[in-house]
Amino acid sequence: MMDIESEYRSPLSLGENSEEPSGARKGFLASLTARLAGDLPSSARTLRWKQHQLSNVWARNLDRVNVLGNHGHGHTGCVNALSWAQDGELLISSGDDQDIRVWRIDPSADSNEYPLSCQSVIHTGHTHNVFNAQMLPHSSQIATVSGDKQVRVFDVGEAVGRSPTGSEMTYTTNEACKRVLRCHTGRTKRIVTEDSPDLFLTVAEDGTVRQHDLRTSHVCGGHGCPAPLVKLPHELSTIALSPLTPYQFVVGGESPFAHLYDRRHIGRYLWEEWGMSPAAADATTCVRKFSRYSRAPGEPKGGEHITGARMSTWNGHELLLSFNSDAVYLYSTKDEPGNSECSKKLSVLAPNVKVRKRTGDHGAGKESTVIDIDDDSGDRDEHEDLTIDAEEQDGIPVIYPRARFAGHCNVRTIKDVNFLGPRDEYVTSGSDDGNFFLWNKFSGELVDILEGDGSVVNVIEGHPTLPLAAVSGIDTTVKLFAPSRDRPEFSRLERATTIVKKNARTSRRGLRASDGMAIAHLFLRYSALTSLRSHEEEDGEDAVQCVNQ
């Protein structure tokens, strides 16, 4: 066998020799270099390998690994807002108690795989529930939106996620609040950040989307506020933007359609800036609408409502929309518009739910079963008109969905929707039964059902780099889910058939009188939670907001 060391020698020995290497030597060196390069993974190959491994982990046994806020500390009301910040080092939460809590992994705690502890508590000064809280990029500033119609910005510096005492630090509104914006005239619902510490967008029930620039100042009220980017004639409750395509965003609310706006075309409402009222129906920069083929059985015409929207951070063009009393739908902003009849022929939408079956105590198998969710239609009106006239009036091109994800129930609260996985391979949504559902985006399979709340799950936020998800809802706690080495305690996949069929029946009925007991249960639960509050009295309106967000 040839000795590689004697044959190859070293680069220095070649350099010392004035003679050029022979053709055979050159060929051998090229072959060896290629072989060594193949053995050493490139950064791109390493990244792909890591993403593949993380993707597989999400499909394995997820289970609850921690609960934030137990043992008498934490939030004292429903947790409506969750967001990861600073590349996943911090978790920000807020809700009905109107406090912001900033959580950080505590390296001194070794009793848990994910030992997050609360480092900072900020009293926001909001007078109604906080619906969303986001840390602005490249800064320590946190923006919030609330049922009191206000947008607030807080900053306590680097101490926001690093308590100097080791225990949670509490900041008053006067200490932390740096801006109060009263531009919206309806309850403010969601925030999307941009790649800036000063710019962000908010959406509200007044039908507007507003851009806020902290580098400038104005006096709210009258005509002092900058004109909105978007003004629609119906209430808005959700907004989505991808950092890969920051020039476009999608809004949804009390309408059968979501609307895509492109800021490269956007213009101000000059009439409003001149003190005149613009036409209420003007949506001058909408370039696409997103629609379904039809309403869901039991979904009242005129009562359609999009509760959640999310754009992919992996590819920038995929969009998830969650419809009240219906399912989650996947769209692409790159798809060609078309009429519903044409799109139906090309669609892969399935009327039933395909569920992945576990083949052992560890991990999910590749076998699957199909649950027929339409086999119990005794409470369905066969003559009900479910059509949606998506081509009406405005003439804006309409995009139809690529896929549909069903099995959960979205009736009683405003639920977000989200992607999970390093390449957004999974789709997730909360449910009125206290579970959250996880589907494979490509196959449509229901991968898992996990118990995330004692009543309703509203929010699921995946960690930006780890296979870890934070989950919240009506409970006062935040639950963390990650892959488990043992058989998962909180998975309900084995009861998928019962759960999915029950949710389908509840979705068809909607919020009718027959659901009064379930609603009463939520109100009683809320009353019990509010009795824990000590720092501020709440009025009756908050109880409704807790249930309906």
Coordinates of C-alpha atoms in Angstrom, one line a residue:
M1 CA 0.0 0.0 0.0
M2 CA 1.3 3.4 -0.9
D3 CA 2.3 5.6 2.0
I4 CA 0.3 8.8 1.6
E5 CA 2.8 10.8 3.7
S6 CA 5.8 9.8 1.6
E7 CA 3.9 10.2 -1.7
Y8 CA 2.2 13.5 -0.8
R9 CA 5.0 15.0 1.4
S10 CA 4.2 18.5 2.5
P11 CA 3.4 21.7 0.8
L12 CA 6.7 23.1 2.1
S13 CA 8.8 20.3 0.6
L14 CA 7.1 21.0 -2.8
G15 CA 7.9 24.7 -2.4
E16 CA 11.5 24.0 -1.7
N17 CA 11.9 22.0 -4.9
S18 CA 12.5 24.2 -7.9
E19 CA 11.0 21.6 -10.2
E20 CA 7.3 21.6 -11.0
P21 CA 5.4 18.5 -9.9
S22 CA 4.9 15.8 -12.5
G23 CA 1.5 15.3 -14.1
A24 CA 0.9 12.2 -12.0
R25 CA 1.8 14.1 -8.9
K26 CA -0.6 16.9 -9.9
G27 CA -3.4 14.4 -10.5
F28 CA -2.8 12.8 -7.1
L29 CA -2.8 16.1 -5.3
A30 CA -6.0 17.2 -7.0
S31 CA -7.6 13.9 -6.1
L32 CA -6.5 14.1 -2.5
T33 CA -7.6 17.7 -2.1
A34 CA -11.0 16.9 -3.4
R35 CA -11.3 13.9 -1.1
L36 CA -10.3 15.9 1.9
A37 CA -12.7 18.7 1.0
G38 CA -15.5 16.2 0.7
D39 CA -14.7 14.8 4.1
L40 CA -14.9 18.3 5.7
P41 CA -18.4 19.6 5.7
S42 CA -18.8 23.1 4.3
S43 CA -20.8 25.7 6.2
A44 CA -23.7 25.3 3.8
R45 CA -23.7 21.5 4.2
T46 CA -23.4 21.8 8.0
L47 CA -26.4 24.2 8.0
R48 CA -28.5 21.9 5.9
W49 CA -27.6 18.9 8.1
K50 CA -28.5 20.9 11.2
Q51 CA -31.8 22.0 9.7
H52 CA -32.6 18.4 8.7
Q53 CA -31.9 17.2 12.2
L54 CA -34.0 19.9 13.8
S55 CA -36.8 19.2 11.4
N56 CA -36.9 15.6 12.4
V57 CA -36.9 16.5 16.1
W58 CA -40.2 18.5 15.7
A59 CA -41.9 15.3 14.4
R60 CA -40.8 13.3 17.4
N61 CA -42.3 13.2 20.9
L62 CA -43.0 16.7 22.0
D63 CA -43.9 17.2 25.6
R64 CA -44.3 19.8 28.3
V65 CA -40.8 20.6 29.7
N66 CA -41.6 23.6 31.9
V67 CA -44.3 25.9 33.2
L68 CA -43.5 29.5 33.7
G69 CA -45.5 31.3 36.5
N70 CA -46.2 28.5 38.9
H71 CA -46.0 28.6 42.7
G72 CA -47.7 31.9 43.2
H73 CA -45.6 34.1 40.9
G74 CA -46.0 35.1 37.3
H75 CA -49.0 36.6 35.5
T76 CA -52.4 37.0 37.2
G77 CA -54.6 36.9 34.1
C78 CA -54.8 35.3 30.7
V79 CA -51.5 35.4 28.8
N80 CA -52.3 36.9 25.3
A81 CA -48.9 37.9 24.2
L82 CA -45.7 35.8 23.7
S83 CA -42.6 36.6 21.6
W84 CA -39.0 35.6 21.6
A85 CA -36.3 38.3 21.5
Q86 CA -32.6 38.7 21.1
D87 CA -32.2 35.5 19.0
G88 CA -34.2 33.5 21.5
E89 CA -32.3 34.6 24.7
L90 CA -35.4 36.3 26.0
L91 CA -39.1 35.4 26.1
I92 CA -41.5 38.3 26.5
S93 CA -45.1 37.8 27.8
S94 CA -48.0 39.9 28.7
G95 CA -51.8 39.7 29.0
D96 CA -54.8 40.7 31.0
D97 CA -52.8 41.8 34.1
Q98 CA -51.3 44.5 31.9
D99 CA -47.7 43.6 33.0
I100 CA -44.8 42.7 30.8
R101 CA -42.7 39.9 32.0
V102 CA -39.2 39.1 30.5
W103 CA -38.0 35.6 31.0
R104 CA -34.4 34.3 30.6
I105 CA -32.7 31.0 31.0
D106 CA -31.3 30.8 34.5
P107 CA -27.9 29.0 34.3
S108 CA -27.9 28.4 38.0
A109 CA -31.0 26.2 37.9
D110 CA -30.2 22.6 37.0
S111 CA -33.6 21.0 37.9
N112 CA -35.0 21.6 34.4
E113 CA -33.9 21.4 30.8
Y114 CA -35.3 24.8 30.1
P115 CA -35.0 26.7 33.4
L116 CA -36.4 30.1 32.4
S117 CA -36.9 32.6 35.2
C118 CA -38.5 36.0 35.2
Q119 CA -35.9 38.8 35.2
S120 CA -38.0 41.9 34.8
V121 CA -41.6 43.0 35.4
I122 CA -42.8 46.2 33.8
H123 CA -46.1 47.8 34.8
T124 CA -47.3 49.1 31.5
G125 CA -50.0 51.6 32.7
H126 CA -52.4 50.2 30.1
T127 CA -56.0 50.2 31.4
H128 CA -57.2 47.2 29.4
N129 CA -55.7 43.9 28.3
V130 CA -52.4 43.8 26.5
F131 CA -52.9 41.8 23.2
N132 CA -49.3 41.8 21.8
A133 CA -45.8 42.7 23.0
Q134 CA -42.7 42.8 20.8
M135 CA -39.1 43.8 21.4
L136 CA -37.8 46.1 18.7
P137 CA -34.8 44.8 16.9
H138 CA -31.3 46.0 17.7
S139 CA -32.6 47.6 20.9
S140 CA -34.0 46.9 24.4
Q141 CA -37.3 48.7 23.7
I142 CA -40.5 46.8 24.0
A143 CA -43.7 47.9 22.2
T144 CA -47.2 46.9 23.4
V145 CA -50.8 47.2 22.1
S146 CA -53.9 47.0 24.2
G147 CA -57.6 47.2 24.4
D148 CA -57.3 50.8 25.6
K149 CA -56.5 51.7 22.0
Q150 CA -53.0 52.8 22.9
V151 CA -49.5 51.8 21.7
R152 CA -46.8 52.1 24.3
V153 CA -43.0 51.8 24.2
F154 CA -40.9 50.9 27.2
D155 CA -37.2 50.8 27.7
V156 CA -35.2 49.9 30.9
G157 CA -31.9 49.4 29.1
E158 CA -29.8 46.3 29.3
A159 CA -31.3 45.4 32.6
V160 CA -34.5 44.3 30.8
G161 CA -33.3 40.7 30.6
R162 CA -30.5 40.7 33.2
S163 CA -31.6 41.4 36.7
P164 CA -28.7 42.9 38.7
T165 CA -30.0 41.3 41.9
G166 CA -30.6 37.8 40.5
S167 CA -34.3 38.0 41.3
E168 CA -37.0 39.7 39.2
M169 CA -36.8 43.5 39.1
T170 CA -40.0 45.5 39.0
Y171 CA -40.3 48.8 37.0
T172 CA -43.1 51.3 37.3
T173 CA -44.7 52.9 34.3
N174 CA -42.9 56.2 35.0
E175 CA -39.6 54.4 35.1
A176 CA -40.0 52.4 32.0
C177 CA -42.5 54.0 29.6
K178 CA -41.0 56.4 27.0
R179 CA -43.8 56.9 24.5
V180 CA -47.6 56.7 24.5
L181 CA -49.2 56.7 21.0
R182 CA -52.9 57.3 20.7
C183 CA -53.2 57.3 16.9
H184 CA -55.7 54.4 16.7
T185 CA -59.4 54.9 17.5
G186 CA -60.2 51.2 18.1
R187 CA -58.6 48.5 20.2
T188 CA -55.1 47.9 19.0
K189 CA -54.5 44.2 18.3
R190 CA -51.1 43.3 16.8
I191 CA -47.6 44.6 16.2
V192 CA -45.1 43.6 13.5
T193 CA -41.5 44.8 13.8
E194 CA -39.1 45.7 11.0
D195 CA -35.3 45.6 10.9
S196 CA -35.1 48.8 12.9
P197 CA -35.1 49.9 16.5
D198 CA -37.4 52.7 15.6
L199 CA -40.0 51.5 13.1
F200 CA -42.9 49.1 13.6
L201 CA -46.5 48.6 12.3
T202 CA -49.7 48.2 14.3
V203 CA -53.2 47.1 13.4
A204 CA -56.4 47.9 15.1
E205 CA -60.2 47.4 15.1
D206 CA -60.6 50.9 13.6
G207 CA -59.6 49.2 10.3
T208 CA -56.2 50.9 10.0
V209 CA -52.6 49.9 9.8
R210 CA -50.2 52.5 11.1
Q211 CA -46.4 52.9 10.9
H212 CA -44.8 54.4 13.9
D213 CA -41.4 56.0 13.7
L214 CA -39.8 56.7 17.1
R215 CA -37.3 59.1 15.6
T216 CA -40.1 61.6 15.1
S217 CA -42.7 63.1 17.4
H218 CA -46.2 64.4 17.1
V219 CA -49.2 65.3 19.2
C220 CA -51.9 62.7 19.0
G221 CA -55.5 63.8 18.5
G222 CA -57.1 65.9 15.8
H223 CA -55.0 65.8 12.7
G224 CA -51.6 65.6 14.5
C225 CA -51.1 61.9 13.8
P226 CA -49.5 60.7 10.5
A227 CA -52.0 59.3 8.1
P228 CA -52.4 55.5 8.2
L229 CA -50.8 53.2 5.6
V230 CA -54.1 51.3 5.2
K231 CA -57.7 52.1 6.0
L232 CA -60.4 49.5 5.5
P233 CA -64.2 49.7 6.2
H234 CA -64.1 46.7 8.6
E235 CA -62.4 45.8 11.8
L236 CA -58.9 44.4 11.6
S237 CA -57.4 42.0 14.1
T238 CA -54.2 40.6 12.6
I239 CA -51.2 41.5 10.4
A240 CA -48.3 39.5 9.0
L241 CA -45.0 40.5 7.5
S242 CA -41.9 38.5 6.6
P243 CA -38.4 39.9 7.1
L244 CA -37.5 38.5 3.7
T245 CA -40.2 40.6 2.0
P246 CA -40.6 43.6 4.3
Y247 CA -42.1 45.8 1.6
Q248 CA -45.4 43.8 1.7
F249 CA -47.8 42.8 4.5
V250 CA -51.1 41.1 4.9
V251 CA -54.0 42.2 7.0
G252 CA -57.1 40.3 8.1
G253 CA -60.2 40.8 10.3
E254 CA -63.9 40.8 10.0
S255 CA -64.0 40.0 6.4
P256 CA -64.0 36.8 4.2
F257 CA -60.8 38.1 2.6
A258 CA -57.2 38.9 3.7
H259 CA -55.6 41.8 1.8
L260 CA -52.0 42.0 0.6
Y261 CA -50.4 45.5 0.4
D262 CA -47.2 46.4 -1.3
R263 CA -45.4 49.4 0.3
R264 CA -43.5 50.0 -2.9
H265 CA -46.8 51.3 -4.3
I266 CA -48.2 52.8 -1.1
G267 CA -49.4 56.4 -0.9
R268 CA -50.7 58.6 1.9
Y269 CA -54.3 59.5 2.2
L270 CA -53.7 63.1 1.1
W271 CA -57.3 64.1 1.8
E272 CA -56.9 63.1 5.4
E273 CA -53.6 65.0 5.7
W274 CA -55.5 68.0 4.3
G275 CA -58.2 67.7 7.0
M276 CA -60.8 66.0 4.7
S277 CA -62.3 62.6 5.1
P278 CA -61.2 60.0 2.5
A279 CA -63.6 57.5 1.0
A280 CA -64.1 54.7 3.5
A281 CA -63.9 52.0 0.9
D282 CA -60.6 53.1 -0.6
A283 CA -57.9 50.4 -0.4
T284 CA -55.6 51.9 -3.0
T285 CA -52.5 49.8 -2.5
C286 CA -54.1 46.4 -2.2
V287 CA -52.5 44.1 -4.9
R288 CA -54.0 40.8 -4.0
K289 CA -56.9 39.2 -1.9
F290 CA -56.8 35.8 -0.3
S291 CA -60.1 33.8 -0.3
R292 CA -61.4 30.3 0.4
Y293 CA -63.5 28.3 -2.0
S294 CA -66.5 28.4 0.4
R295 CA -67.5 29.1 4.0
A296 CA -67.4 26.3 6.5
P297 CA -70.7 24.5 7.5
G298 CA -72.3 26.6 10.2
E299 CA -70.3 29.7 9.5
P300 CA -72.8 32.6 9.1
K301 CA -72.6 34.6 5.9
G302 CA -71.5 38.1 6.8
G303 CA -69.9 36.8 10.0
E304 CA -66.6 35.6 8.5
H305 CA -63.5 36.5 10.5
I306 CA -59.8 35.9 10.0
T307 CA -58.3 35.6 13.5
G308 CA -54.6 35.0 12.7
A309 CA -52.1 35.5 9.9
R310 CA -48.4 34.6 9.6
M311 CA -45.9 34.9 6.7
S312 CA -43.0 32.5 6.4
T313 CA -39.7 33.7 7.6
W314 CA -38.0 30.9 5.6
N315 CA -39.2 31.7 2.1
G316 CA -41.0 35.1 2.4
H317 CA -44.0 34.1 0.2
E318 CA -46.0 31.5 2.1
L319 CA -48.9 32.7 4.2
L320 CA -51.1 31.1 6.8
L321 CA -54.6 32.3 7.6
S322 CA -56.8 31.1 10.4
F323 CA -60.6 31.5 9.9
N324 CA -63.0 31.6 12.8
S325 CA -65.3 28.5 12.8
D326 CA -63.2 27.0 10.0
A327 CA -59.6 25.7 9.4
V328 CA -56.1 27.0 8.7
Y329 CA -55.3 27.7 5.1
L330 CA -51.9 27.9 3.3
Y331 CA -51.4 30.4 0.5
S332 CA -48.5 31.8 -1.5
T333 CA -48.1 35.4 -2.6
K334 CA -46.4 34.0 -5.7
D335 CA -49.4 32.0 -6.9
E336 CA -51.3 33.2 -9.9
P337 CA -54.8 34.6 -9.2
G338 CA -57.6 32.5 -10.6
N339 CA -61.3 31.7 -10.2
S340 CA -62.3 29.2 -7.6
E341 CA -63.5 26.5 -10.1
C342 CA -60.2 26.5 -11.8
S343 CA -58.3 26.4 -8.6
K344 CA -60.3 23.6 -7.2
K345 CA -59.1 21.2 -9.9
L346 CA -55.5 21.9 -9.1
S347 CA -55.8 22.0 -5.3
V348 CA -54.7 19.3 -2.9
L349 CA -57.3 20.3 -0.2
A350 CA -58.6 17.3 1.6
P351 CA -62.0 17.3 3.3
N352 CA -60.9 14.9 6.1
V353 CA -57.9 14.8 8.5
K354 CA -55.0 12.5 8.0
V355 CA -53.4 11.6 11.4
R356 CA -49.9 10.1 11.8
K357 CA -50.0 7.0 14.1
R358 CA -47.2 6.3 16.6
T359 CA -45.5 3.0 15.9
G360 CA -43.8 2.7 19.3
D361 CA -43.2 4.4 22.6
H362 CA -40.6 6.8 21.1
G363 CA -41.2 8.9 18.0
A364 CA -43.9 9.1 15.4
G365 CA -44.2 6.4 12.8
K366 CA -44.8 6.8 9.1
E367 CA -48.2 5.0 9.1
S368 CA -51.3 7.2 9.1
T369 CA -55.0 6.9 9.3
V370 CA -57.8 9.2 8.0
I371 CA -60.5 10.6 10.1
D372 CA -63.7 11.4 8.3
I373 CA -64.9 14.6 9.9
D374 CA -67.9 14.9 7.7
D375 CA -69.6 11.6 8.7
D376 CA -71.6 13.3 11.5
S377 CA -73.7 15.9 9.7
G378 CA -76.9 15.6 11.5
D379 CA -76.8 19.3 12.6
R380 CA -75.9 20.5 9.1
D381 CA -78.4 22.3 6.8
E382 CA -78.0 20.6 3.4
H383 CA -79.5 23.7 1.7
E384 CA -77.1 26.1 3.4
D385 CA -75.4 28.5 0.9
L386 CA -71.7 28.4 1.6
T387 CA -70.4 30.2 -1.5
I388 CA -68.1 33.2 -1.3
D389 CA -68.3 35.8 -4.1
A390 CA -64.6 36.6 -4.2
E391 CA -64.7 38.4 -7.5
E392 CA -67.2 41.0 -6.4
Q393 CA -67.0 44.8 -6.9
D394 CA -63.3 45.8 -6.3
G395 CA -61.8 43.7 -9.0
I396 CA -58.7 42.9 -7.0
P397 CA -57.1 39.6 -8.1
V398 CA -57.9 36.7 -5.8
I399 CA -55.5 33.9 -4.7
Y400 CA -56.9 30.6 -3.5
P401 CA -55.3 28.2 -0.9
R402 CA -52.7 25.5 -1.6
A403 CA -53.7 23.5 1.5
R404 CA -56.1 23.2 4.4
F405 CA -55.3 22.1 7.9
A406 CA -58.3 21.0 10.1
G407 CA -59.0 19.2 13.3
H408 CA -58.9 22.0 15.8
C409 CA -61.7 24.3 16.9
N410 CA -61.5 28.1 16.5
V411 CA -64.7 29.6 17.7
R412 CA -64.5 31.2 21.1
T413 CA -61.3 33.3 21.0
I414 CA -59.0 35.1 18.6
K415 CA -56.3 32.6 17.8
D416 CA -53.0 33.2 16.2
V417 CA -51.5 30.7 13.7
N418 CA -47.8 29.9 13.2
F419 CA -45.1 28.0 11.4
L420 CA -42.7 25.8 13.3
G421 CA -39.4 24.1 12.3
P422 CA -36.1 25.5 10.9
R423 CA -37.6 25.7 7.4
D424 CA -41.2 26.3 8.4
E425 CA -42.1 22.6 7.8
Y426 CA -44.9 22.5 10.3
V427 CA -48.1 24.4 10.9
T428 CA -49.6 24.9 14.3
S429 CA -52.7 26.4 15.8
G430 CA -54.4 26.6 19.2
S431 CA -57.8 25.2 19.9
D432 CA -60.9 25.8 22.1
D433 CA -60.4 22.4 23.7
G434 CA -57.2 23.4 25.4
N435 CA -54.9 21.7 22.9
F436 CA -52.6 22.9 20.2
F437 CA -52.3 21.0 16.9
L438 CA -49.2 20.3 14.8
W439 CA -49.5 19.5 11.1
N440 CA -46.9 18.6 8.5
K441 CA -47.0 21.4 6.0
F442 CA -46.1 19.2 2.9
S443 CA -48.2 16.1 3.6
G444 CA -51.0 17.7 5.6
E445 CA -50.7 15.0 8.2
L446 CA -51.7 15.8 11.8
V447 CA -48.4 15.1 13.6
D448 CA -49.5 15.7 17.2
I449 CA -52.2 17.1 19.5
L450 CA -50.7 18.5 22.8
E451 CA -52.5 19.8 25.8
G452 CA -51.3 23.4 26.3
D453 CA -53.9 25.0 28.5
G454 CA -56.7 24.3 31.0
S455 CA -59.3 25.9 28.7
V456 CA -58.1 27.4 25.4
V457 CA -54.8 27.8 23.6
N458 CA -54.4 31.1 21.7
V459 CA -50.7 31.6 21.1
I460 CA -47.8 29.3 20.1
E461 CA -44.4 30.8 19.4
G462 CA -41.4 28.7 18.3
H463 CA -37.9 29.5 19.4
P464 CA -35.8 30.9 16.6
T465 CA -33.1 28.2 16.8
L466 CA -34.1 25.5 19.2
P467 CA -36.9 22.9 19.0
L468 CA -38.8 24.7 21.7
A469 CA -42.2 26.3 21.7
A470 CA -43.9 28.6 24.2
V471 CA -47.7 28.2 24.5
S472 CA -50.3 30.3 26.3
G473 CA -54.0 30.9 26.5
I474 CA -56.6 31.4 29.3
D475 CA -54.3 30.1 32.0
T476 CA -52.1 32.5 33.9
T477 CA -49.0 30.4 33.0
V478 CA -46.8 29.9 30.0
K479 CA -46.0 26.3 29.0
L480 CA -42.8 25.2 27.2
F481 CA -42.8 22.2 24.9
A482 CA -39.7 20.4 23.5
P483 CA -38.7 16.9 22.4
S484 CA -38.9 14.4 25.3
R485 CA -36.8 11.3 25.9
D486 CA -39.8 9.5 27.5
R487 CA -43.3 8.8 26.3
P488 CA -45.0 12.2 26.2
E489 CA -47.4 12.9 29.0
F490 CA -49.3 15.7 27.4
S491 CA -49.8 14.3 23.9
R492 CA -53.4 13.5 23.0
L493 CA -52.7 12.0 19.6
E494 CA -54.1 8.6 20.6
R495 CA -57.4 10.3 21.1
A496 CA -57.3 12.1 17.8
T497 CA -60.4 10.6 16.4
T498 CA -62.6 11.7 19.3
I499 CA -61.0 15.1 19.6
V500 CA -61.2 16.0 15.9
K501 CA -64.8 14.9 15.5
K502 CA -65.9 16.8 18.6
N503 CA -64.1 19.9 17.4
A504 CA -65.8 19.5 14.0
R505 CA -69.3 19.4 15.6
T506 CA -68.5 22.4 17.8
S507 CA -67.2 24.4 14.8
R508 CA -70.4 23.7 12.9
R509 CA -72.6 24.8 15.7
G510 CA -70.5 28.0 16.4
L511 CA -71.4 30.2 19.3
R512 CA -75.0 29.2 19.7
A513 CA -77.1 28.9 22.8
S514 CA -76.1 25.2 23.1
D515 CA -72.6 26.3 23.9
G516 CA -73.7 28.4 26.9
M517 CA -72.3 26.1 29.5
A518 CA -68.9 26.1 27.9
I519 CA -68.9 29.9 27.7
A520 CA -70.1 30.2 31.3
H521 CA -67.1 27.9 32.3
L522 CA -64.7 30.4 30.7
F523 CA -66.3 33.3 32.4
L524 CA -66.2 31.5 35.8
R525 CA -62.5 30.6 35.2
Y526 CA -61.8 34.2 34.3
S527 CA -63.5 35.4 37.5
A528 CA -61.3 33.1 39.5
L529 CA -58.2 34.4 37.8
T530 CA -59.1 38.1 38.3
S531 CA -59.5 37.5 42.0
L532 CA -55.8 36.9 42.2
R533 CA -55.0 40.4 41.1
S534 CA -53.8 42.8 43.8
H535 CA -52.3 45.8 42.1
E536 CA -55.3 47.1 40.0
E537 CA -59.0 46.7 39.8
E538 CA -60.5 45.5 36.5
D539 CA -63.8 46.4 35.0
G540 CA -66.4 44.1 33.5
E541 CA -65.3 44.7 29.9
D542 CA -62.0 42.9 30.5
A543 CA -63.9 39.7 31.2
V544 CA -65.3 39.7 27.7
Q545 CA -61.9 40.6 26.2
C546 CA -60.3 37.6 28.0
V547 CA -62.6 35.2 26.2
N548 CA -62.6 36.9 22.8
Q549 CA -59.2 38.6 22.9

